[in-house]
Coordinates of C-alpha atoms in Angstrom, one line a residue:
Chain O
M1 CA 8.0 42.8 3.9
S2 CA 8.1 42.9 0.1
A3 CA 11.2 43.3 -2.0
E4 CA 11.9 46.5 -3.9
V5 CA 9.4 46.7 -6.7
P6 CA 10.5 48.6 -9.8
E7 CA 8.4 51.5 -11.0
G8 CA 5.6 50.5 -13.3
A9 CA 5.4 46.9 -12.2
S10 CA 1.9 45.5 -12.6
A11 CA -0.2 44.5 -9.5
E12 CA 0.2 40.9 -10.6
E13 CA 3.9 41.0 -10.6
Q14 CA 3.9 42.7 -7.3
K15 CA 1.7 40.1 -5.8
E16 CA 3.9 37.3 -7.3
M17 CA 6.9 38.8 -5.6
E18 CA 5.1 39.0 -2.3
D19 CA 3.9 35.5 -2.6
K20 CA 7.5 34.3 -3.0
V21 CA 8.3 35.8 0.2
T22 CA 5.3 34.5 2.2
S23 CA 4.6 31.1 0.7
P24 CA 7.2 28.4 0.9
E25 CA 5.4 26.5 -1.8
K26 CA 5.6 29.3 -4.3
A27 CA 9.3 29.8 -3.4
E28 CA 9.9 26.2 -4.2
E29 CA 8.0 26.6 -7.5
A30 CA 10.2 29.5 -8.4
K31 CA 13.3 27.4 -7.7
L32 CA 12.0 24.6 -9.9
K33 CA 11.2 27.0 -12.8
A34 CA 14.6 28.5 -12.5
R35 CA 16.2 25.1 -12.9
Y36 CA 13.8 23.9 -15.6
P37 CA 12.6 26.9 -17.6
H38 CA 10.8 24.8 -20.1
L39 CA 8.6 23.0 -17.6
G40 CA 5.2 22.5 -19.0
Q41 CA 2.4 24.9 -18.7
K42 CA 0.0 22.3 -17.4
P43 CA 1.6 20.8 -14.3
G44 CA 0.3 17.6 -12.9
G45 CA -1.7 17.2 -16.1
S46 CA -1.3 15.0 -19.1
D47 CA 2.5 14.5 -18.9
F48 CA 2.5 12.9 -15.5
L49 CA -0.6 10.9 -16.1
R50 CA 0.6 9.6 -19.5
K51 CA 3.9 8.5 -17.9
R52 CA 1.9 6.8 -15.2
L53 CA -0.3 4.9 -17.6
Q54 CA 2.7 3.9 -19.7
K55 CA 4.5 2.2 -16.9
G56 CA 6.0 -1.1 -18.0
Q57 CA 6.0 -0.3 -21.7
K58 CA 9.1 -1.7 -23.3
Y59 CA 10.1 -1.1 -26.9
F60 CA 12.4 -3.2 -28.9
D61 CA 13.2 -2.9 -32.6
S62 CA 14.7 -6.1 -34.0
G63 CA 15.8 -4.2 -37.1
D64 CA 17.9 -1.7 -35.0
Y65 CA 19.2 -4.5 -33.0
N66 CA 20.4 -6.6 -35.9
M67 CA 21.9 -3.6 -37.7
A68 CA 23.7 -2.5 -34.7
K69 CA 25.1 -6.0 -34.2
A70 CA 26.2 -6.2 -37.8
K71 CA 27.8 -2.7 -37.6
M72 CA 29.7 -3.6 -34.4
K73 CA 30.7 -7.0 -35.7
N74 CA 33.1 -8.2 -33.1
K75 CA 32.9 -5.2 -30.8
Q76 CA 30.5 -5.2 -27.9
L77 CA 27.3 -3.4 -28.1
P78 CA 27.2 -0.4 -25.8
T79 CA 25.8 -1.6 -22.5
A80 CA 23.3 0.3 -20.4
A81 CA 24.3 2.1 -17.3
P82 CA 23.5 -0.1 -14.4
D83 CA 20.7 2.1 -13.0
K84 CA 19.0 2.8 -16.3
T85 CA 15.5 1.5 -16.3
E86 CA 14.3 3.1 -19.4
V87 CA 15.6 1.8 -22.7
T88 CA 15.6 4.9 -24.9
G89 CA 17.9 6.9 -27.0
D90 CA 21.1 5.5 -28.4
H91 CA 21.2 2.5 -26.3
I92 CA 20.1 -0.7 -27.9
P93 CA 19.2 -3.5 -25.5
T94 CA 21.0 -6.7 -25.6
P95 CA 20.1 -10.0 -23.9
Q96 CA 22.9 -9.3 -21.4
D97 CA 21.3 -6.0 -20.3
L98 CA 17.9 -7.2 -19.6
P99 CA 17.1 -7.7 -16.0
Q100 CA 16.2 -11.2 -14.8
R101 CA 12.5 -11.8 -15.1
K102 CA 12.4 -15.2 -13.6
P103 CA 10.2 -15.4 -10.5
S104 CA 12.0 -15.4 -7.2
L105 CA 12.9 -18.9 -6.3
V106 CA 14.1 -17.7 -3.0
T107 CA 11.8 -17.6 0.0
S108 CA 11.1 -14.1 1.4
K109 CA 13.5 -13.0 4.1
L110 CA 10.5 -12.1 6.2
A111 CA 9.9 -15.8 6.6
G112 CA 13.5 -16.5 7.6
Chain G
M1 CA -6.8 3.2 45.0
F2 CA -9.8 1.4 43.6
L3 CA -11.1 4.5 41.8
K4 CA -7.7 5.0 40.2
F5 CA -7.7 1.5 38.8
S6 CA -11.1 1.8 37.2
L7 CA -10.2 5.1 35.6
R8 CA -7.2 3.6 34.0
S9 CA -9.1 0.7 32.6
V10 CA -11.5 3.2 31.0
F11 CA -8.6 4.8 29.2
N12 CA -7.2 1.5 28.0
G13 CA -10.6 0.4 26.8
A14 CA -11.0 3.5 24.6
G15 CA -8.4 2.2 22.4
G16 CA -6.7 5.5 22.0
G17 CA -5.9 8.3 24.3
N18 CA -2.7 9.9 25.4
D19 CA -2.0 7.1 27.8
I20 CA -1.0 4.6 25.1
Q21 CA 2.7 3.7 25.3
W22 CA 3.9 1.9 22.3
C23 CA 6.5 -0.8 22.7
F24 CA 8.7 -2.7 20.3
S25 CA 7.5 -6.3 19.9
Q26 CA 9.0 -7.9 16.9
V27 CA 10.9 -7.2 13.7
K28 CA 10.9 -9.5 10.6
G29 CA 13.3 -9.4 7.7
A30 CA 17.0 -9.2 6.9
V31 CA 19.3 -6.9 8.7
D32 CA 21.6 -6.0 5.9
D33 CA 21.4 -2.6 4.3
D34 CA 21.7 -3.9 0.7
V35 CA 18.1 -4.5 -0.1
A36 CA 17.2 -6.8 -3.0
E37 CA 14.3 -5.3 -5.0
A38 CA 12.2 -8.4 -4.5
D39 CA 12.3 -7.9 -0.7
I40 CA 10.6 -4.5 -0.8
I41 CA 7.4 -4.8 1.1
S42 CA 4.4 -3.6 -0.9
T43 CA 1.4 -4.3 1.2
V44 CA 0.5 -5.2 4.8
E45 CA -2.9 -6.4 6.0
F46 CA -4.4 -8.0 9.2
N47 CA -7.3 -10.4 8.7
H48 CA -10.7 -9.7 10.3
S49 CA -9.9 -11.3 13.6
G50 CA -6.3 -9.9 13.7
E51 CA -5.0 -13.4 14.2
L52 CA -3.3 -13.4 10.8
L53 CA -1.1 -10.8 9.3
A54 CA -0.2 -10.9 5.6
T55 CA 2.5 -9.1 3.7
G56 CA 3.2 -8.9 0.0
D57 CA 6.4 -7.9 -1.7
K58 CA 7.8 -6.7 -5.0
G59 CA 9.0 -10.2 -5.8
G60 CA 5.3 -11.4 -5.9
R61 CA 5.6 -13.3 -2.6
V62 CA 3.1 -13.4 0.2
V63 CA 4.1 -14.2 3.8
I64 CA 1.4 -14.8 6.4
F65 CA 2.1 -14.6 10.1
Q66 CA -0.1 -16.0 12.8
Q67 CA -0.4 -14.7 16.4
E68 CA 0.3 -17.5 18.9
Q69 CA -2.6 -18.1 21.1
E70 CA -0.9 -19.5 24.2
N71 CA 0.3 -17.1 26.8
K72 CA -2.9 -15.1 26.6
I73 CA -3.3 -15.9 30.3
Q74 CA 0.1 -14.3 30.9
S75 CA -0.4 -10.6 31.0
H76 CA 3.1 -9.6 30.0
S77 CA 2.5 -9.3 26.4
R78 CA 0.2 -10.5 23.7
G79 CA 1.1 -13.4 21.5
E80 CA 3.9 -13.1 19.0
Y81 CA 3.4 -13.4 15.3
N82 CA 5.2 -16.3 13.7
V83 CA 5.4 -17.4 10.1
Y84 CA 2.3 -19.4 9.2
S85 CA 2.5 -19.7 5.4
T86 CA 4.5 -18.3 2.5
F87 CA 3.9 -18.7 -1.2
Q88 CA 4.6 -17.2 -4.6
S89 CA 1.4 -15.4 -5.5
H90 CA 2.3 -13.7 -8.8
E91 CA 5.1 -14.1 -11.3
P92 CA 6.6 -11.7 -13.7
E93 CA 4.9 -11.7 -17.1
F94 CA 5.3 -10.1 -20.5
D95 CA 2.4 -9.1 -22.6
Y96 CA 3.8 -9.6 -26.1
L97 CA 0.8 -8.1 -27.8
K98 CA 1.2 -4.7 -26.1
S99 CA 4.9 -4.9 -25.4
L100 CA 4.2 -4.5 -21.8
E101 CA 6.2 -5.8 -18.9
I102 CA 3.9 -6.9 -16.0
E103 CA 5.5 -6.6 -12.6
E104 CA 4.9 -9.4 -10.1
K105 CA 4.7 -6.9 -7.3
I106 CA 1.7 -7.5 -5.0
N107 CA -0.1 -4.2 -4.9
K108 CA -2.8 -5.2 -2.4
I109 CA -4.0 -8.0 -0.2
R110 CA -7.5 -8.2 1.2
W111 CA -8.8 -10.9 3.5
L112 CA -12.2 -12.5 3.2
P113 CA -14.0 -13.0 6.5
Q114 CA -13.6 -16.6 7.7
K115 CA -16.5 -18.9 6.8
N116 CA -15.0 -22.3 7.5
A117 CA -11.8 -23.8 8.7
A118 CA -9.8 -22.4 5.7
Q119 CA -8.7 -18.8 5.2
F120 CA -9.1 -16.9 2.0
L121 CA -7.4 -13.8 0.7
L122 CA -7.4 -11.8 -2.6
S123 CA -4.0 -10.7 -3.8
T124 CA -3.4 -8.6 -6.9
N125 CA -0.5 -7.3 -9.0
D126 CA -1.0 -4.7 -11.8
K127 CA -3.1 -6.9 -14.0
T128 CA -4.4 -10.1 -12.3
I129 CA -6.3 -10.8 -9.1
K130 CA -6.0 -14.2 -7.4
L131 CA -8.1 -15.8 -4.7
W132 CA -5.9 -17.9 -2.4
K133 CA -7.1 -20.6 0.0
I134 CA -4.9 -21.2 3.0
S135 CA -5.8 -24.4 4.8
E136 CA -4.4 -26.5 7.5
R137 CA -3.7 -30.2 7.4
D138 CA -2.9 -31.9 10.7
K139 CA -4.2 -35.4 10.1
R140 CA -3.6 -37.9 7.4
P141 CA -5.2 -41.2 6.5
E142 CA -3.2 -44.3 7.2
G143 CA -3.8 -48.0 6.7
Y144 CA -4.9 -48.2 3.1
N145 CA -5.4 -51.7 1.8
L146 CA -4.1 -51.1 -1.7
K147 CA -1.4 -48.6 -1.0
E148 CA 1.8 -48.7 1.1
E149 CA 2.4 -45.8 3.5
D150 CA 4.9 -44.3 1.0
G151 CA 2.3 -44.3 -1.7
R152 CA 3.4 -47.3 -3.8
Y153 CA 0.6 -49.6 -4.8
R154 CA 0.5 -53.0 -3.3
D155 CA 0.1 -56.1 -5.3
P156 CA -3.6 -56.9 -4.8
T157 CA -2.8 -60.6 -4.7
T158 CA -0.7 -60.1 -1.5
V159 CA -3.7 -58.6 0.4
T160 CA -5.1 -61.2 2.7
T161 CA -7.0 -59.2 5.2
L162 CA -8.9 -56.0 5.0
R163 CA -8.5 -53.0 7.4
V164 CA -10.3 -49.7 7.8
P165 CA -8.0 -46.7 7.1
V166 CA -7.9 -44.2 10.0
F167 CA -6.9 -40.6 10.3
R168 CA -3.8 -40.1 12.4
P169 CA -2.3 -36.9 13.6
M170 CA 0.6 -35.4 11.6
D171 CA 2.8 -32.3 11.9
L172 CA 0.8 -29.2 11.0
M173 CA 1.1 -28.4 7.3
V174 CA -0.3 -25.1 5.9
E175 CA -1.1 -25.2 2.3
A176 CA -1.9 -22.3 0.0
S177 CA -3.6 -22.9 -3.3
P178 CA -5.0 -20.6 -5.9
R179 CA -8.7 -21.1 -6.2
R180 CA -9.7 -18.4 -8.7
I181 CA -7.7 -16.3 -11.1
F182 CA -9.4 -13.1 -12.2
A183 CA -7.5 -12.0 -15.3
N184 CA -7.6 -9.9 -18.4
A185 CA -10.1 -7.3 -17.2
H186 CA -7.7 -4.3 -16.7
T187 CA -6.0 -2.4 -19.4
Y188 CA -4.3 -0.1 -16.9
H189 CA -2.6 -0.8 -13.6
I190 CA -4.7 -2.1 -10.7
N191 CA -4.3 0.1 -7.6
S192 CA -7.1 -1.3 -5.3
I193 CA -9.3 -4.2 -4.5
S194 CA -12.1 -4.1 -2.0
I195 CA -14.4 -6.9 -0.8
N196 CA -18.1 -6.0 -0.6
S197 CA -20.0 -6.3 2.7
D198 CA -22.1 -9.0 0.9
Y199 CA -19.0 -11.2 0.9
E200 CA -19.9 -12.4 -2.5
T201 CA -18.6 -9.6 -4.8
Y202 CA -15.6 -7.3 -4.9
L203 CA -14.3 -4.4 -6.9
S204 CA -10.9 -3.9 -8.6
A205 CA -9.8 -0.4 -9.7
D206 CA -7.2 0.7 -12.2
D207 CA -6.2 4.2 -13.3
L208 CA -9.3 4.7 -15.4
R209 CA -11.8 1.9 -14.7
I210 CA -13.4 0.0 -11.8
N211 CA -14.8 -3.5 -12.3
L212 CA -17.2 -5.5 -10.1
W213 CA -16.5 -9.2 -9.8
H214 CA -18.3 -12.2 -8.2
L215 CA -15.9 -14.3 -6.2
E216 CA -17.1 -17.4 -7.9
I217 CA -17.0 -16.2 -11.5
T218 CA -13.7 -15.6 -13.2
D219 CA -14.7 -15.3 -16.9
R220 CA -16.5 -12.0 -16.7
S221 CA -16.8 -8.8 -14.6
F222 CA -18.9 -5.8 -14.8
N223 CA -17.4 -2.4 -15.5
I224 CA -19.0 0.1 -13.0
V225 CA -16.8 3.2 -13.5
D226 CA -15.1 4.3 -16.7
I227 CA -13.4 7.7 -16.7
K228 CA -11.3 7.1 -19.9
P229 CA -11.8 10.2 -22.2
A230 CA -12.6 9.5 -25.8
N231 CA -9.5 11.4 -26.7
M232 CA -6.6 10.5 -24.4
E233 CA -5.1 14.0 -25.0
E234 CA -7.9 15.3 -22.8
L235 CA -6.9 13.1 -19.8
T236 CA -6.7 15.2 -16.7
E237 CA -7.3 12.9 -13.8
V238 CA -6.9 9.2 -12.8
I239 CA -8.4 6.9 -10.2
T240 CA -5.9 6.4 -7.3
A241 CA -7.9 4.3 -4.8
A242 CA -11.3 2.7 -4.3
E243 CA -13.1 1.0 -1.5
F244 CA -16.5 -0.5 -0.7
H245 CA -18.5 0.9 2.2
P246 CA -18.2 -1.5 5.2
N247 CA -21.9 -1.9 5.7
S248 CA -23.8 -0.6 2.6
C249 CA -23.3 -3.2 -0.1
N250 CA -24.4 -0.7 -2.8
T251 CA -22.0 2.1 -1.9
F252 CA -18.3 2.6 -2.8
V253 CA -15.9 5.5 -3.1
Y254 CA -13.0 6.3 -5.4
S255 CA -10.4 8.9 -5.1
S256 CA -8.5 10.8 -7.8
S257 CA -5.2 12.4 -8.6
K258 CA -6.9 15.8 -8.3
G259 CA -7.8 15.3 -4.7
T260 CA -11.4 14.5 -5.1
I261 CA -13.4 11.6 -3.8
R262 CA -16.6 10.4 -5.5
L263 CA -19.2 8.3 -3.7
C264 CA -21.2 6.1 -6.0
D265 CA -24.4 4.1 -5.4
M266 CA -24.7 1.0 -7.6
R267 CA -28.5 1.1 -7.3
A268 CA -28.6 4.3 -9.3
S269 CA -27.4 2.9 -12.6
A270 CA -25.3 0.0 -14.0
L271 CA -22.5 2.4 -14.9
C272 CA -21.7 4.6 -12.0
D273 CA -20.0 7.4 -14.0
R274 CA -22.2 9.9 -12.3
H275 CA -21.3 10.2 -8.7
S276 CA -23.9 10.4 -5.9
K277 CA -21.6 12.6 -3.9
L278 CA -18.4 14.5 -4.7
F279 CA -16.1 15.3 -1.8
E280 CA -13.7 18.2 -2.5
E281 CA -12.1 20.8 -0.4
P282 CA -12.2 24.2 -2.0
E283 CA -8.8 25.6 -2.7
D284 CA -7.7 29.2 -2.5
P285 CA -6.7 30.0 -6.2
S286 CA -4.1 32.5 -5.0
N287 CA -2.3 29.7 -3.2
R288 CA -2.1 27.6 -6.3
S289 CA 1.4 26.5 -7.4
F290 CA 3.0 24.1 -9.8
F291 CA 2.9 21.5 -7.0
S292 CA -0.7 22.0 -5.9
E293 CA -2.2 19.3 -8.0
I294 CA 0.6 16.8 -7.4
I295 CA 0.4 17.1 -3.6
S296 CA -3.3 17.0 -3.6
S297 CA -3.4 13.6 -5.3
I298 CA -5.0 11.1 -2.9
S299 CA -2.8 8.1 -2.4
D300 CA -5.2 6.1 -0.1
V301 CA -8.9 6.2 1.0
K302 CA -10.2 4.2 3.9
F303 CA -13.7 4.0 5.4
S304 CA -13.9 4.1 9.2
H305 CA -15.1 0.8 10.8
S306 CA -18.4 2.6 11.6
G307 CA -18.9 3.6 8.0
R308 CA -19.8 7.1 9.0
Y309 CA -16.4 8.6 8.0
M310 CA -13.7 8.1 5.5
M311 CA -10.0 9.1 5.6
T312 CA -7.9 10.2 2.7
R313 CA -4.1 10.6 2.5
D314 CA -2.5 13.1 0.2
Y315 CA 1.2 14.0 0.2
L316 CA 1.3 16.2 3.2
S317 CA -1.8 15.5 5.2
V318 CA -4.5 13.1 6.4
K319 CA -8.1 14.2 6.1
I320 CA -11.2 12.8 7.8
W321 CA -14.5 13.3 5.9
D322 CA -18.0 12.9 7.2
L323 CA -20.0 11.2 4.5
N324 CA -22.8 13.7 5.2
M325 CA -20.6 16.7 4.3
E326 CA -19.1 17.0 0.8
N327 CA -17.7 20.5 0.8
R328 CA -14.8 20.0 3.2
P329 CA -13.2 17.5 5.6
V330 CA -14.2 17.6 9.2
E331 CA -10.6 17.0 10.4
T332 CA -7.2 17.6 8.8
Y333 CA -3.9 16.4 10.3
Q334 CA -0.6 17.6 9.0
V335 CA 1.8 14.6 8.6
H336 CA 5.0 16.5 7.7
E337 CA 4.2 20.1 6.8
Y338 CA 7.9 20.9 7.0
L339 CA 8.3 19.3 3.6
R340 CA 6.4 22.1 2.0
S341 CA 9.6 24.1 1.7
K342 CA 11.4 21.1 0.2
L343 CA 9.0 20.4 -2.6
C344 CA 11.5 21.3 -5.3
S345 CA 14.0 18.7 -4.4
L346 CA 11.2 16.2 -3.6
Y347 CA 10.0 16.7 -7.1
E348 CA 13.5 16.2 -8.5
N349 CA 14.0 12.9 -6.6
D350 CA 10.5 11.7 -7.4
C351 CA 9.6 11.4 -3.7
I352 CA 6.7 13.8 -4.3
F353 CA 5.0 10.9 -6.0
D354 CA 5.3 8.5 -3.1
K355 CA 2.0 6.8 -2.2
F356 CA 1.5 6.7 1.5
E357 CA -1.3 4.6 3.0
C358 CA -3.3 5.3 6.2
C359 CA -5.3 3.2 8.6
W360 CA -7.8 3.5 11.5
N361 CA -7.6 1.8 14.8
G362 CA -10.4 -0.6 15.8
S363 CA -12.5 2.0 17.6
D364 CA -11.9 4.7 14.9
S365 CA -10.4 7.0 17.6
V366 CA -6.9 7.1 16.3
V367 CA -5.5 7.2 12.7
M368 CA -2.0 6.3 11.6
T369 CA 0.2 6.9 8.6
G370 CA 3.8 6.7 7.6
S371 CA 6.4 9.3 6.7
Y372 CA 10.2 9.5 5.8
N373 CA 13.2 8.5 7.9
N374 CA 11.2 5.4 9.0
F375 CA 9.0 7.7 11.0
F376 CA 5.3 7.0 11.4
R377 CA 2.6 9.3 12.9
M378 CA -0.5 8.7 14.9
F379 CA -3.3 11.2 15.4
D380 CA -5.8 10.8 18.3
R381 CA -9.1 12.3 17.1
N382 CA -10.5 12.8 20.6
T383 CA -7.5 14.4 22.4
K384 CA -6.2 16.0 19.2
R385 CA -2.7 14.9 20.3
D386 CA -0.3 13.4 17.8
I387 CA 2.9 11.4 18.1
T388 CA 5.8 10.6 15.8
L389 CA 7.6 7.3 16.3
E390 CA 10.4 5.6 14.5
A391 CA 10.7 2.0 13.3
S392 CA 14.3 1.2 13.9
R393 CA 16.3 -1.8 15.1
E394 CA 17.9 0.5 17.7
N395 CA 14.9 0.1 20.0
N396 CA 15.1 -3.7 19.8
K397 CA 14.3 -4.9 23.3
P398 CA 10.8 -6.2 23.7
R399 CA 8.6 -4.0 25.9
T400 CA 10.9 -1.1 25.4
V401 CA 8.7 2.0 25.2
L402 CA 9.3 3.9 22.0
K403 CA 10.6 7.4 22.4
P404 CA 8.6 10.1 20.5
R405 CA 10.5 11.8 17.7
K406 CA 10.4 15.4 16.6
V407 CA 11.5 17.0 13.4
C408 CA 12.9 20.5 13.7
A409 CA 11.5 22.5 10.7
S410 CA 13.7 25.5 11.0
G411 CA 15.7 27.6 13.5
K412 CA 17.6 26.2 16.4
R413 CA 17.5 22.4 16.6
K414 CA 16.9 21.2 20.1
K415 CA 18.6 18.1 21.5
D416 CA 17.1 14.9 20.2
E417 CA 15.4 16.7 17.4
I418 CA 16.2 15.9 13.8
S419 CA 16.5 18.6 11.2
V420 CA 14.6 18.3 8.0
D421 CA 17.8 18.2 6.0
S422 CA 19.0 15.1 7.9
L423 CA 15.9 13.1 7.1
D424 CA 16.5 10.0 5.0
F425 CA 14.1 10.1 2.1
N426 CA 14.9 6.6 1.1
K427 CA 13.6 5.2 4.3
K428 CA 9.9 5.6 3.7
I429 CA 7.0 4.0 5.6
L430 CA 4.3 3.6 3.0
H431 CA 2.4 0.7 4.5
T432 CA 1.0 0.3 8.0
A433 CA -1.8 -1.8 9.5
W434 CA -3.7 -1.7 12.8
H435 CA -5.1 -4.9 14.5
P436 CA -8.9 -4.7 14.2
K437 CA -9.4 -5.2 17.9
E438 CA -6.2 -4.6 19.9
N439 CA -3.5 -2.0 20.1
I440 CA -1.1 -4.0 17.9
I441 CA 0.3 -2.3 14.8
A442 CA 2.3 -3.6 11.9
V443 CA 4.7 -1.1 10.2
A444 CA 6.6 -1.9 7.1
T445 CA 9.9 -0.2 6.3
T446 CA 11.5 -0.8 2.9
N447 CA 12.2 -4.5 3.6
N448 CA 11.4 -5.1 7.3
L449 CA 8.2 -5.6 9.1
Y450 CA 7.9 -4.2 12.6
I451 CA 5.3 -5.1 15.1
F452 CA 4.5 -2.8 18.0
Q453 CA 2.0 -3.1 20.8
D454 CA 0.9 -1.0 23.6
K455 CA 2.4 -1.5 27.0
V456 CA 0.5 -4.1 29.0
N457 CA 1.0 -3.7 32.7

């Protein structure tokens, strides 16, 4: 059942290899760790929770905005990718990028 | 012949059982595949009599359907649900002080039991709870002395005789008005509201705190649970759902992102930080993986109507707990165990964080929850049988019995089975509701509301 284990492998390593074979969940974990080797030591802990608590947080620096506008002069400011929901990194938000925040004036289609 | 008839009626009366055949009844919403974000349904709830069915959406709107009462004599089917009222409950806001965008999405709707002619419901978004009064007007006064029928004032000097105004019938008008606004009590995002069995108070829960309100008082609320650590770096768990016990006005439960449920008694102390009971299923530490905690996070908790049991929903299963036993659930039902070998991709596409709800039928004999590919599942607690059905416009004819679905986890796929890799993970059924008395269910897909009922002979 278990894969070839090299000589001198610890009992823990051996068990881990066996687990990968028997448990689909552990196999998925191995897949994930292979793709993202720097994934945090504490899964499901502070990182997720903090992200959850910070939902809705929007940051805008008027200084950055005005400087970027001045630098660009007549050129357009870089616009966000259409599906980008987080405004971070190099992108500086412009009024054109911001999603409409007016309330829906349309009646729900469920009532149609 | 006579004996057979009476046996069948016993099965139907049980409210569950393997003899239930679910039929399509109605579907509400747009047909087009391009779904506007505002149309995403975010909550579904029957009122206490089942006559009204409310939905909330991401655009902050509430739509209430009413079951038509005629045709009850006709045994072909139960009354249809038609639009009764629709209104804008919440609007998008921006908290400039905290630089926080507040979504108008309706997270939960809870009905108050009916006390007079009007209906009342609580609806909440992330930050503000509102009490809405829905009332009918079918008469209007006519024959004023000083006003014309269109509202213009009459010149008093032209009035020569007096008349007594009378009420005359008019076309039914249903009005919704906000009666109370309960705001500014939550720093974090509200996930639950629950009305107490005293019908005077209710709780609202966010990620870290639970508050107790009186329905008449909007300028203050009592904090009854606070799990915020002094140092936020030490945060390990958040509150995911909370509910009052259906009969004991002093008891409530709240679930956590770590898969635990705490039962609290408000008689014990003003701040219920110390639980009276802690429900947790022991985990085999050798089975622990990166995903363990995430998939153990409870997305919904619901007491049975009897108050003896509670049901929790985590990513892969539904568990029934006996309030008298804390160390493990009495029943566990696998919703879609085949997803365990897909956790890596479900983590990458964020589906692993989807929050499924669950519900009981009126007699607590069957429980229901949603899944992907617009599938939903029912588990009969007595017969231990389960069924997978699909909410799809393909089964559109009324009284068409729904065909059970099956997902093929691995190996050779049989005819009519769907392989795990063909499942559409964008078609999720997160919200379902069961009529409190009859076998009528409301199932919400992304932007459509399906109503199914059992086959009435």
